Coordinates of C-alpha atoms in Angstrom, one line a residue:
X1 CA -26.8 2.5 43.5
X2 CA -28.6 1.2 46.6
X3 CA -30.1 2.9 49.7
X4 CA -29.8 0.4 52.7
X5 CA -31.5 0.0 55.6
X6 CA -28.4 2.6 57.1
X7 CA -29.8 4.9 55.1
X8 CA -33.7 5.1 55.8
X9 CA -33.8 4.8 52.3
X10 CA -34.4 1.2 50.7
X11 CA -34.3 1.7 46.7
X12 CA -32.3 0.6 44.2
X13 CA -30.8 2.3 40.7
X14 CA -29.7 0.6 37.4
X15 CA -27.6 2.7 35.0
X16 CA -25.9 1.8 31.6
X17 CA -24.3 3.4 29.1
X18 CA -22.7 2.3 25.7
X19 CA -20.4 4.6 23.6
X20 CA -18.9 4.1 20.0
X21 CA -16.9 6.0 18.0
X22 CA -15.6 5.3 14.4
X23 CA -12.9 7.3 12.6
X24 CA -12.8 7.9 9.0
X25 CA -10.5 9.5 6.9
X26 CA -9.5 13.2 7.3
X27 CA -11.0 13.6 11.1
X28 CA -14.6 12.6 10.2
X29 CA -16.2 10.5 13.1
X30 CA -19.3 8.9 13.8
X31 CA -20.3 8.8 17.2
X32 CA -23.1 6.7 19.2
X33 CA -24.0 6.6 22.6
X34 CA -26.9 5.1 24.6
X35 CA -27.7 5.7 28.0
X36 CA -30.8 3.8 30.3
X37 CA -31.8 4.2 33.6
X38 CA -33.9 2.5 35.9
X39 CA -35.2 2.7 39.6
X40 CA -37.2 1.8 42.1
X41 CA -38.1 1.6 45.9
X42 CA -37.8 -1.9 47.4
X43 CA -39.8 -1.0 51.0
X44 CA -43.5 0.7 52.0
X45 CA -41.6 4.3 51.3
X46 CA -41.8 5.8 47.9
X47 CA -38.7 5.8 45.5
X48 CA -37.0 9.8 46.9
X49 CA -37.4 12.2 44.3
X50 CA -33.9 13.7 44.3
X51 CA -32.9 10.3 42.6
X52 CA -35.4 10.8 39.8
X53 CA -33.9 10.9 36.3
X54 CA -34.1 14.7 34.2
X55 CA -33.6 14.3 30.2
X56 CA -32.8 17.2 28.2
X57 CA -30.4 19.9 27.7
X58 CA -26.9 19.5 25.5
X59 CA -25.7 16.1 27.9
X60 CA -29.2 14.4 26.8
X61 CA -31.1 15.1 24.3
X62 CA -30.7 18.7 22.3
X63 CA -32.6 21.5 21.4
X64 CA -35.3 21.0 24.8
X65 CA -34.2 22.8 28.1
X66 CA -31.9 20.8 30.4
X67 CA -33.8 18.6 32.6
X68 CA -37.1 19.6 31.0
X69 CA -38.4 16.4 29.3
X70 CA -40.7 13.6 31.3
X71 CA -42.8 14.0 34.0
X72 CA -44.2 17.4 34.8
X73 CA -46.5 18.8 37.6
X74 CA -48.5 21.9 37.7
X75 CA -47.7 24.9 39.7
X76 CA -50.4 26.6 40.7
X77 CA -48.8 29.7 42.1
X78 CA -47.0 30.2 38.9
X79 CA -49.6 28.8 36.5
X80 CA -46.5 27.1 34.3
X81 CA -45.6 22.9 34.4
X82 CA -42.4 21.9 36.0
X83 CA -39.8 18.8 35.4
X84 CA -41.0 16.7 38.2
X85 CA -38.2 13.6 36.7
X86 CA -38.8 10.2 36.4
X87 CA -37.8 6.6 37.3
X88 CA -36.6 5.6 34.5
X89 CA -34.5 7.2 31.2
X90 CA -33.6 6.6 28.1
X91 CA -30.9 8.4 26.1
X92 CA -30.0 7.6 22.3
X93 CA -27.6 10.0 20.3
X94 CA -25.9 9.9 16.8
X95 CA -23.3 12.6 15.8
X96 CA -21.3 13.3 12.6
X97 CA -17.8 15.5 13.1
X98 CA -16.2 17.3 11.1
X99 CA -13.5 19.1 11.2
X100 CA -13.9 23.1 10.0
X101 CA -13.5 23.7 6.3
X102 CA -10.2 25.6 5.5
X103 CA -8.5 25.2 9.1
X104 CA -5.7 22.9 7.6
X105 CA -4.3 21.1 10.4
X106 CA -6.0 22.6 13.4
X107 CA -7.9 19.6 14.9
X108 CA -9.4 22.0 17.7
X109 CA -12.4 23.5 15.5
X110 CA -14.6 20.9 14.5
X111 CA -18.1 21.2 13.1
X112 CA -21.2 18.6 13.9
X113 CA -24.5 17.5 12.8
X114 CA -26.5 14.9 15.1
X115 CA -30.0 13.5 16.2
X116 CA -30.7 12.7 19.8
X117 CA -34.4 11.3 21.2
X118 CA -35.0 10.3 24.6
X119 CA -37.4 10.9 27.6
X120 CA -37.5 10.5 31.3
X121 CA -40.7 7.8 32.0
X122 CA -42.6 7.3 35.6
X123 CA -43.9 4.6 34.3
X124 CA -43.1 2.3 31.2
X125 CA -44.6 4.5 28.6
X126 CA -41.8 5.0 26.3
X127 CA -42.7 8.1 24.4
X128 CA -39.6 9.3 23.0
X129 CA -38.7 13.5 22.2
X130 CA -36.6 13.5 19.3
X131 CA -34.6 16.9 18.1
X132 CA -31.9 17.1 15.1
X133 CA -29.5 19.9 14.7
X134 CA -26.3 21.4 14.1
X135 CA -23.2 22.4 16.2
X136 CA -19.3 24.1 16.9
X137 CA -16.9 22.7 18.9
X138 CA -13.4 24.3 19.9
X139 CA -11.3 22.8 22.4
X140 CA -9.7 26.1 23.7
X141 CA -6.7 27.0 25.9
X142 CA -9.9 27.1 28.9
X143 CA -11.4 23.1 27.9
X144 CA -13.4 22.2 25.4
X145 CA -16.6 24.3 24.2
X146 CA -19.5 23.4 22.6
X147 CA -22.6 25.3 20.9
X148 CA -25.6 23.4 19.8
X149 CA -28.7 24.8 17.4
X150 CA -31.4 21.7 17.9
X151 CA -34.7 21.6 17.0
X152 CA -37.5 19.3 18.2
X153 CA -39.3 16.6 16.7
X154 CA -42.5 15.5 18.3
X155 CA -42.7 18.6 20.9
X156 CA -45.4 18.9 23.1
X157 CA -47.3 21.8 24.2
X158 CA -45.8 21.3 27.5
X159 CA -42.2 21.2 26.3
X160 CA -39.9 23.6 27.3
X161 CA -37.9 24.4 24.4
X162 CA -34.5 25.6 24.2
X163 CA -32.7 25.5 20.6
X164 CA -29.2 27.1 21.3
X165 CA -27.3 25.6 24.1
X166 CA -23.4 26.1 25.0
X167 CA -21.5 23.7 26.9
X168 CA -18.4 24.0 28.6
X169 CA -16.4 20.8 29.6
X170 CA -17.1 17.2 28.0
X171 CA -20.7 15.2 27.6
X172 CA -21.9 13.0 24.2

């Protein structure tokens, strides 16, 4: 992505993902994805906030709040840190799938174990969250549904934490 001069915005975004998936026998997969981000103004104006990065949540890294991981600034009305984002991301997940014990043929209820780790940087400082956990996935009549139990490695006191997390629709 690039703002242009058009625009009043002169920045630029790099974004890249990679995906794997291997099958084993009875329904068992193993599933990768990696995801990095990077931008950055390219004027005297500052890189606009509503493109900064947010990691965490079920589509990122499980078991912290959506969005809550990286940068963070302090409100002093409320007296609590908020996501502030970042210019750059990084995004690693593994997950096992199973499907359910005893549902025969039913490929629709599947059960899954994973580790994610990841952070959202405003600068190169790549400390990494890392959360492991367990989860239930259904694809019903209504989409696909997904619950997740994660819980962090390597918190911080300023980490929002968030171990169950439901999903409706598709992600990692």
């Amino acid at each position: 992505e690039v703002g242009t001069p058009l625009g009043n915005l002169l920045f630029y975004q790099l974004n890249a993902q990679y995906q794997q998936y291997h099958s084993f026998s009875k329904g068992n997969i193993l599933s990768f994805n990696g995801e990095v981000g990077y931008g950055e103004a390219y004027s005297s104006k500052p890189y606009p906030i509503s493109k900064n990065y947010f990691v965490g949540g079920i589509g990122s890294v499980r078991g912290y709040a959506p969005g809550s991981l990286g940068p963070k600034y302090f409100n002093t009305f409320t007296g609590t840190y908020l996501p502030s984002g970042g210019q750059s991301k990084i995004v690693t997940n593994v997950e096992y799938t199973v499907p359910v014990p005893g549902s025969g043929v039913d490929k629709t209820l599947r059960i899954f174990g994973f580790v994610d780790g990841g952070n959202a940087f405003q600068d190169i400082n790549l400390v990494l969250r890392y959360s492991y956990g367990l989860g239930f996935s259904w694809i019903s009549p209504l989409g696909p549904l997904k619950f997740s139990y994660g819980i962090p490695i390597r918190s911080q006191p300023t980490d929002n934490v968030q171990r169950l997390q439901f999903q409706v629709g598709t992600a990692f």
